Tab-separated table of C-alpha atoms in Angstrom:
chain	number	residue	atom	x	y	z
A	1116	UNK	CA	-21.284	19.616	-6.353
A	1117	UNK	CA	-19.881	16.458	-5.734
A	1118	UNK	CA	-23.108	14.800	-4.994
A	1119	UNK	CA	-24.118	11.773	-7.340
A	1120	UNK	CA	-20.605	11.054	-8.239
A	1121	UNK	CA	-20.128	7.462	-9.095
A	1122	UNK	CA	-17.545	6.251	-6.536
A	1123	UNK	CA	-15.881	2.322	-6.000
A	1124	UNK	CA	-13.795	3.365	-9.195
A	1125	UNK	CA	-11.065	1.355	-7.339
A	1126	UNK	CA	-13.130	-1.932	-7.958
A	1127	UNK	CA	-12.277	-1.008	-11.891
A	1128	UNK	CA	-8.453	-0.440	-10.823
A	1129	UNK	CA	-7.898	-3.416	-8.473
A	1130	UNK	CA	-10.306	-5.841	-11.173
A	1131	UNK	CA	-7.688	-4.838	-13.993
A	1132	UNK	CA	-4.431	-4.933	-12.150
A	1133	UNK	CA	-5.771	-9.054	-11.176
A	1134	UNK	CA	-6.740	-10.015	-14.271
A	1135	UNK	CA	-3.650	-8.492	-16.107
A	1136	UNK	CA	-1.267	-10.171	-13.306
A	1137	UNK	CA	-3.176	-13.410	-13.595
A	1138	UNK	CA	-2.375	-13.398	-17.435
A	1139	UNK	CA	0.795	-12.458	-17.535
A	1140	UNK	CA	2.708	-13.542	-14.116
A	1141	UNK	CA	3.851	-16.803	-13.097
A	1142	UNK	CA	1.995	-18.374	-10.422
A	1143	UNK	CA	4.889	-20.101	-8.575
A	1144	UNK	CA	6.046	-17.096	-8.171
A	1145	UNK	CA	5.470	-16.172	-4.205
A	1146	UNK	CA	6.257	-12.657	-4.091
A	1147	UNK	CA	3.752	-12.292	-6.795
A	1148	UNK	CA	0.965	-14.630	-5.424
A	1149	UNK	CA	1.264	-12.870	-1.841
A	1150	UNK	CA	0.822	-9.141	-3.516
A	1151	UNK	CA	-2.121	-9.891	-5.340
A	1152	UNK	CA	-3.685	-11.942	-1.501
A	1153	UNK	CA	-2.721	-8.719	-0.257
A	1154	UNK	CA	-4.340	-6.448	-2.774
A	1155	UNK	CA	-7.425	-8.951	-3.004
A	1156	UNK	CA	-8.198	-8.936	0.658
A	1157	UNK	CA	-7.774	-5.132	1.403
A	1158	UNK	CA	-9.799	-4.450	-1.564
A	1159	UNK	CA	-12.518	-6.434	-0.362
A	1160	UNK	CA	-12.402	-4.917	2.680
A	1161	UNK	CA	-12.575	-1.276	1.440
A	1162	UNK	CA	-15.291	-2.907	-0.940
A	1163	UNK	CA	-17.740	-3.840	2.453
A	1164	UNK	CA	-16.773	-0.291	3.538
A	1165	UNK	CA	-18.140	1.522	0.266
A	1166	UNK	CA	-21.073	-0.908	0.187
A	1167	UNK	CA	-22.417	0.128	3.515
A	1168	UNK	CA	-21.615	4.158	2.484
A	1169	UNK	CA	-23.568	3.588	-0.746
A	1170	UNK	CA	-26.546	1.695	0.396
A	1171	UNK	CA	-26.941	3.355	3.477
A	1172	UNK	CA	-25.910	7.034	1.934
A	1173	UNK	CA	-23.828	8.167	4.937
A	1174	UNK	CA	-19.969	8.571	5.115
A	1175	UNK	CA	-19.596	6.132	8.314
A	1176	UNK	CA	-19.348	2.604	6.248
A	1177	UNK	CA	-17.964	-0.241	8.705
A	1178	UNK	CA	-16.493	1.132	11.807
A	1179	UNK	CA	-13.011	2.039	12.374
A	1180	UNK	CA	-12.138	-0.366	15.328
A	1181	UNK	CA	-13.663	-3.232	12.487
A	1182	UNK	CA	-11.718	-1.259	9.782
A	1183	UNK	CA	-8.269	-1.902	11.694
A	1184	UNK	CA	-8.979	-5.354	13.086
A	1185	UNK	CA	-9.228	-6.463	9.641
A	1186	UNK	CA	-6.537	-4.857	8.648
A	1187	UNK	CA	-4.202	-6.124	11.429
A	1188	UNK	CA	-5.582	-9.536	11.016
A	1189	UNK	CA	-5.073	-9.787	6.574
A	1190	UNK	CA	-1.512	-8.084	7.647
A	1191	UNK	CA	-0.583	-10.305	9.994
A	1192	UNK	CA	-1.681	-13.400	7.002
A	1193	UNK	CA	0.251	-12.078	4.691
A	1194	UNK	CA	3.727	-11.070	6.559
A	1195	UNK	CA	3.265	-13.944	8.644
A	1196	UNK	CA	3.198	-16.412	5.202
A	1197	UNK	CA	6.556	-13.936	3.761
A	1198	UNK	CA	8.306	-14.320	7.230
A	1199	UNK	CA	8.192	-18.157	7.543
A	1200	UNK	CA	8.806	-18.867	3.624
A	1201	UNK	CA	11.934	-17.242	3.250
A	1202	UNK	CA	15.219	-18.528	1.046
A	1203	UNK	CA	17.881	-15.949	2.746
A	1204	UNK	CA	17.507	-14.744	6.042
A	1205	UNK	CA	18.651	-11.362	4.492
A	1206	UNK	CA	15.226	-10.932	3.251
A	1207	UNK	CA	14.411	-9.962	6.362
A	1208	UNK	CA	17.189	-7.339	7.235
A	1209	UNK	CA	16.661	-4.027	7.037
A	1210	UNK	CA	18.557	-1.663	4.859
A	1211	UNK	CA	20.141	1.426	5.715
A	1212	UNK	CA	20.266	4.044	2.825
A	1213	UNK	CA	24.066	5.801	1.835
A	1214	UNK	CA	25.744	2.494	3.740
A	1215	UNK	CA	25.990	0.080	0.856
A	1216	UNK	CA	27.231	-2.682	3.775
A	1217	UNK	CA	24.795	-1.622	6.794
A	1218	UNK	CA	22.010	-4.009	7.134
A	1219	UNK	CA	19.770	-4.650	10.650
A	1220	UNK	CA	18.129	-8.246	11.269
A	1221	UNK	CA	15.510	-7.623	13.275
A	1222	UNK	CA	14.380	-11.522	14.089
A	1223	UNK	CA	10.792	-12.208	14.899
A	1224	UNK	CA	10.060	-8.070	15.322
A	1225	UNK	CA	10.029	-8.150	11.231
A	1226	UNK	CA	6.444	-9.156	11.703
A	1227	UNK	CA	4.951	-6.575	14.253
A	1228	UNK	CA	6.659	-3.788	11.906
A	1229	UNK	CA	6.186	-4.786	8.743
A	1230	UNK	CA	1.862	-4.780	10.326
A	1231	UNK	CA	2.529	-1.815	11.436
A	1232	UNK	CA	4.120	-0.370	8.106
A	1233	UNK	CA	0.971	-2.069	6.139
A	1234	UNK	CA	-1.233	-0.788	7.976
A	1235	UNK	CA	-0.373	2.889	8.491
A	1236	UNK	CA	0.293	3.155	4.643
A	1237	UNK	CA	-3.062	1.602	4.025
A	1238	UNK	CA	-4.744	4.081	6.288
A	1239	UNK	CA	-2.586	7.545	5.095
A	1240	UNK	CA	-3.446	6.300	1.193
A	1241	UNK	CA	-7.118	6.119	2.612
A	1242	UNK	CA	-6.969	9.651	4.184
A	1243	UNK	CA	-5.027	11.678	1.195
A	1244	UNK	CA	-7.830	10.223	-1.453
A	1245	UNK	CA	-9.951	12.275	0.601
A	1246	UNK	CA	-8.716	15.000	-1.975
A	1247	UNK	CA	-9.752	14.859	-5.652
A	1248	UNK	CA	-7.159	12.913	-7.576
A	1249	UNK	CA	-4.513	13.405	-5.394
A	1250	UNK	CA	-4.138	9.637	-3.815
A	1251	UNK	CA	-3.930	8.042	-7.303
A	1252	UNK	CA	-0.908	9.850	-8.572
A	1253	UNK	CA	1.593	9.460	-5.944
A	1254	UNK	CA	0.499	5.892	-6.114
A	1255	UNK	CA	1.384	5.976	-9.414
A	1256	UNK	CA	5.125	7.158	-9.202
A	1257	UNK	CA	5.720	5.363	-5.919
A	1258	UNK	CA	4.562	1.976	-7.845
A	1259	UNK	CA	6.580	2.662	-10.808
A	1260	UNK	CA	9.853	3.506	-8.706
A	1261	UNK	CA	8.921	0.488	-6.490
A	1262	UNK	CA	8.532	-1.861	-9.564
A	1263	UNK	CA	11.957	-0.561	-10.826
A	1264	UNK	CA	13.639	-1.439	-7.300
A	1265	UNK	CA	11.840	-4.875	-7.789
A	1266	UNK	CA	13.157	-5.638	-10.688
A	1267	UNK	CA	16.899	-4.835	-9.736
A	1268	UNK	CA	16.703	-6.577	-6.873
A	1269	UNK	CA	15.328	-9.701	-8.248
A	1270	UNK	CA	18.468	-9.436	-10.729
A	1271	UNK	CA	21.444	-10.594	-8.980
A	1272	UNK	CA	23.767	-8.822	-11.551
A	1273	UNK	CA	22.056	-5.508	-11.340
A	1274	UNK	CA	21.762	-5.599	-7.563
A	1275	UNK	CA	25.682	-6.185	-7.098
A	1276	UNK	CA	26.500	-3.133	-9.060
A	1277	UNK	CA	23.636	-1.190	-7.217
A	1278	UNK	CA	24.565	-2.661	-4.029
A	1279	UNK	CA	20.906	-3.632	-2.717
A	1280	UNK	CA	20.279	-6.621	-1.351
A	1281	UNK	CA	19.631	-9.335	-4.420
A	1282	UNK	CA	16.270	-11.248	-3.404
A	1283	UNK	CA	15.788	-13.980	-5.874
A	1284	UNK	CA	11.968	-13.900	-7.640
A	1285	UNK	CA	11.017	-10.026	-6.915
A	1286	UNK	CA	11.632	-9.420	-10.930
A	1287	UNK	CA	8.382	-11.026	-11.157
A	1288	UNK	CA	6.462	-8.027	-9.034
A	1289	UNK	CA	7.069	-5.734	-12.026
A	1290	UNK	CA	3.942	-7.131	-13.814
A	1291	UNK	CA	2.052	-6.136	-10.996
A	1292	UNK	CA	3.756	-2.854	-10.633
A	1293	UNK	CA	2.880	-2.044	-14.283
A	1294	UNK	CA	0.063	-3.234	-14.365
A	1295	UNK	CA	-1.048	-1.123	-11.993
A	1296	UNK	CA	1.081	2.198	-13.052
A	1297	UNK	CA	-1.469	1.528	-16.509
A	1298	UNK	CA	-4.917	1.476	-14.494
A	1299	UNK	CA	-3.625	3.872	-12.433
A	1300	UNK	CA	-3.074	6.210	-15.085
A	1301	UNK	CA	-6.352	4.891	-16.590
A	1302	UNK	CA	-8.339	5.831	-13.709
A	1303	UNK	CA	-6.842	9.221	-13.687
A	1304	UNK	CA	-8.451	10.154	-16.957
A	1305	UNK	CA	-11.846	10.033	-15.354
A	1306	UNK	CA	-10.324	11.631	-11.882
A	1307	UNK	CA	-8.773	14.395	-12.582
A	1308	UNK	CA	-11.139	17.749	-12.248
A	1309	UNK	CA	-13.843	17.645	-12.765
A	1310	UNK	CA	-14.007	14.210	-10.955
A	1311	UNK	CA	-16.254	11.743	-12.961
A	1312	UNK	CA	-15.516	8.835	-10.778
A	1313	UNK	CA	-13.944	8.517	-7.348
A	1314	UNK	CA	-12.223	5.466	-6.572
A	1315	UNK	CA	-13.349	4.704	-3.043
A	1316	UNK	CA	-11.838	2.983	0.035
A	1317	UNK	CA	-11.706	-0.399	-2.355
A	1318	UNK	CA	-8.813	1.582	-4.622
A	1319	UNK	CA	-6.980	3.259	-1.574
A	1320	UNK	CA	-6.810	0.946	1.052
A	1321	UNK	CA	-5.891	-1.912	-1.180
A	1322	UNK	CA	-3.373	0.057	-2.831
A	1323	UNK	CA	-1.406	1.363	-0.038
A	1324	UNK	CA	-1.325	-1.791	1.978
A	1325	UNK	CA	0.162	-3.215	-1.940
A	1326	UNK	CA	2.743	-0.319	-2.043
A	1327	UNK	CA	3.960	-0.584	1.703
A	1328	UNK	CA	4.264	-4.931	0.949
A	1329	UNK	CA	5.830	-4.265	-2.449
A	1330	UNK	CA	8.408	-2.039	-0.397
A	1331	UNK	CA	8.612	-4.691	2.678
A	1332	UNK	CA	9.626	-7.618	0.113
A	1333	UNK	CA	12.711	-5.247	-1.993
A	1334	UNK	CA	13.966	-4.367	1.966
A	1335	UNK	CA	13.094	-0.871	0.740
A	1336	UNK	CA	10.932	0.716	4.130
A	1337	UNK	CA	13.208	3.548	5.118
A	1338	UNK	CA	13.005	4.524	1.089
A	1339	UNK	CA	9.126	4.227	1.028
A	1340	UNK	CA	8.643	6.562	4.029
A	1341	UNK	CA	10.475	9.518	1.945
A	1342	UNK	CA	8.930	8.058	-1.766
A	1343	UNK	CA	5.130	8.405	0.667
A	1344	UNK	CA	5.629	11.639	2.218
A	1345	UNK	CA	2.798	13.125	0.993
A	1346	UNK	CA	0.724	10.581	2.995
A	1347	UNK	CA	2.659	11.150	5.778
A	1348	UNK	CA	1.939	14.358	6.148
A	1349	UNK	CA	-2.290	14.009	5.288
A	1350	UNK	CA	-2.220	10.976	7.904
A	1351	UNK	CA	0.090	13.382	10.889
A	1352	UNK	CA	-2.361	15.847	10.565
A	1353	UNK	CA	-5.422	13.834	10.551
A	1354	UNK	CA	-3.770	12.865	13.797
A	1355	UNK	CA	-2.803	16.134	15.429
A	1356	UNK	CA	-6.032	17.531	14.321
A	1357	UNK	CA	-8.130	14.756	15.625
A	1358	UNK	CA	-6.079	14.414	19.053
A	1359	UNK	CA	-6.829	18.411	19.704
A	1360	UNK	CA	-10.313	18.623	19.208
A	1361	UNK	CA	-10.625	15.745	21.646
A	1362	UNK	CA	-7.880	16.838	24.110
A	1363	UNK	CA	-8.167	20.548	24.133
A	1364	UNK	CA	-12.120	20.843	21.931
A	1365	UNK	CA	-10.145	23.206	19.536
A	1366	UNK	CA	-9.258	22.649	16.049
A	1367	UNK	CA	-5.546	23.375	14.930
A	1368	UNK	CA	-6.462	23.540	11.016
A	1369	UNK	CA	-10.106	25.337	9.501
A	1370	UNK	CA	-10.660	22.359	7.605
């Protein structure tokens, strides 16, 4: 049924949310700049990825040992440049929910983690748009909720009353937020059953490696892995259901 769907929708998505951020944000704005490297590069990865599906018409695209070398390697670019450019070394602490005055610095492990964070929310986003529209609007209400956060956190009045850690500039990432919350929403016209257009690895990959660095610059991690639990879960039992079959050559779920 599904057959001769158009898919790479997310190249529609990704295209809008760049040239809407490139209009209205300000370019000497880091935070900003480093989301849309971040969105750019894991969109043209999941772009090579559709290619090869599409021209070769098979589901195997680039291979996944490629898949998460790339991944590691534009993850490790892009935390590497937030790391070493930072005003406040609190930028780097992580923040314990209910314990307005509990903060961990983690030194040089930031890096390793915050990879590991980008990729596995990458990957989980990949694996849940595996179902019809259901990637797209989680997206959607993490980004918003995200965008808030980055907002009040980038206003030093706001974030004293709210008691999150103030980061100076990440105000600015609520162009991108919105601007993708509005393509999002766009793109969900077309999605929702019956599916005209599927968005393809170039929408989901890019946009959960943008959600988990949106969440990694607001000091927001532990509050992303319950605002992405629906991911979670599709990614755990992609896991447990692909570590049976080889293990024990039995399936744990039908499907």
């Amino acid at each position: 049924v599904k057959d001769g769907t158009p898919t790479m929708g997310g190249v529609l998505i990704i295209g809008s949310v760049i040239f809407s951020s490139l209009i209205w944000g300000d370019f000497s704005n880091r935070f900003l700049m480093l989301s849309l490297l971040c969105l750019f590069l894991f969109a043209l990865l999941g772009f090579v990825d559709d290619y090869k599906k599409v021209k070769k018409k098979n589901s195997k695209g680039i291979s996944s040992w490629t898949k998460i070398f790339f991944q590691f390697l534009f993850s490790l670019i892009i935390i590497s440049a937030l790391y070493f450019y930072v005003l406040d070394s609190t930028e780097q602490n992580y923040i314990v929910p209910f314990f307005k005055d509990v903060s961990i610095s983690l030194g040089i492990l930031f890096i390793p983690i915050s990879i590991f964070i980008i990729i596995g929310s990458s990957n989980a986003v990949n694996l849940t748009d595996g179902l019809d529209g259901l990637a797209i609007l989680p997206v959607i209400l993490i980004t918003s909720a995200l965008g808030i956060i980055a907002w009040a956190s980038g206003n030093i009045i706001v974030s004293e009353y709210l008691y999150i850690p103030y980061v100076e500039g990440t105000g600015e990432l609520l162009v991108i937020c919105g601007a993708l919350v509005g393509a999002g929403i766009g793109f969900l016209w077309f999605n929702a059953y019956p599916a005209q257009i599927f968005m393809g690895d170039v929408g989901s990959l890019s946009m959960g490696a943008f959600i988990a660095f949106v969440a990694i610059i607001v000091r927001h991690e532990i509050v992303f892995a319950v605002m992405s639990m629906v991911f979670i879960m599709e990614a755990m039992s992609v896991i447990l259901q692909v570590s049976s079959f080889k293990i024990r050559k039995k399936r744990i779920f039908k499907m």
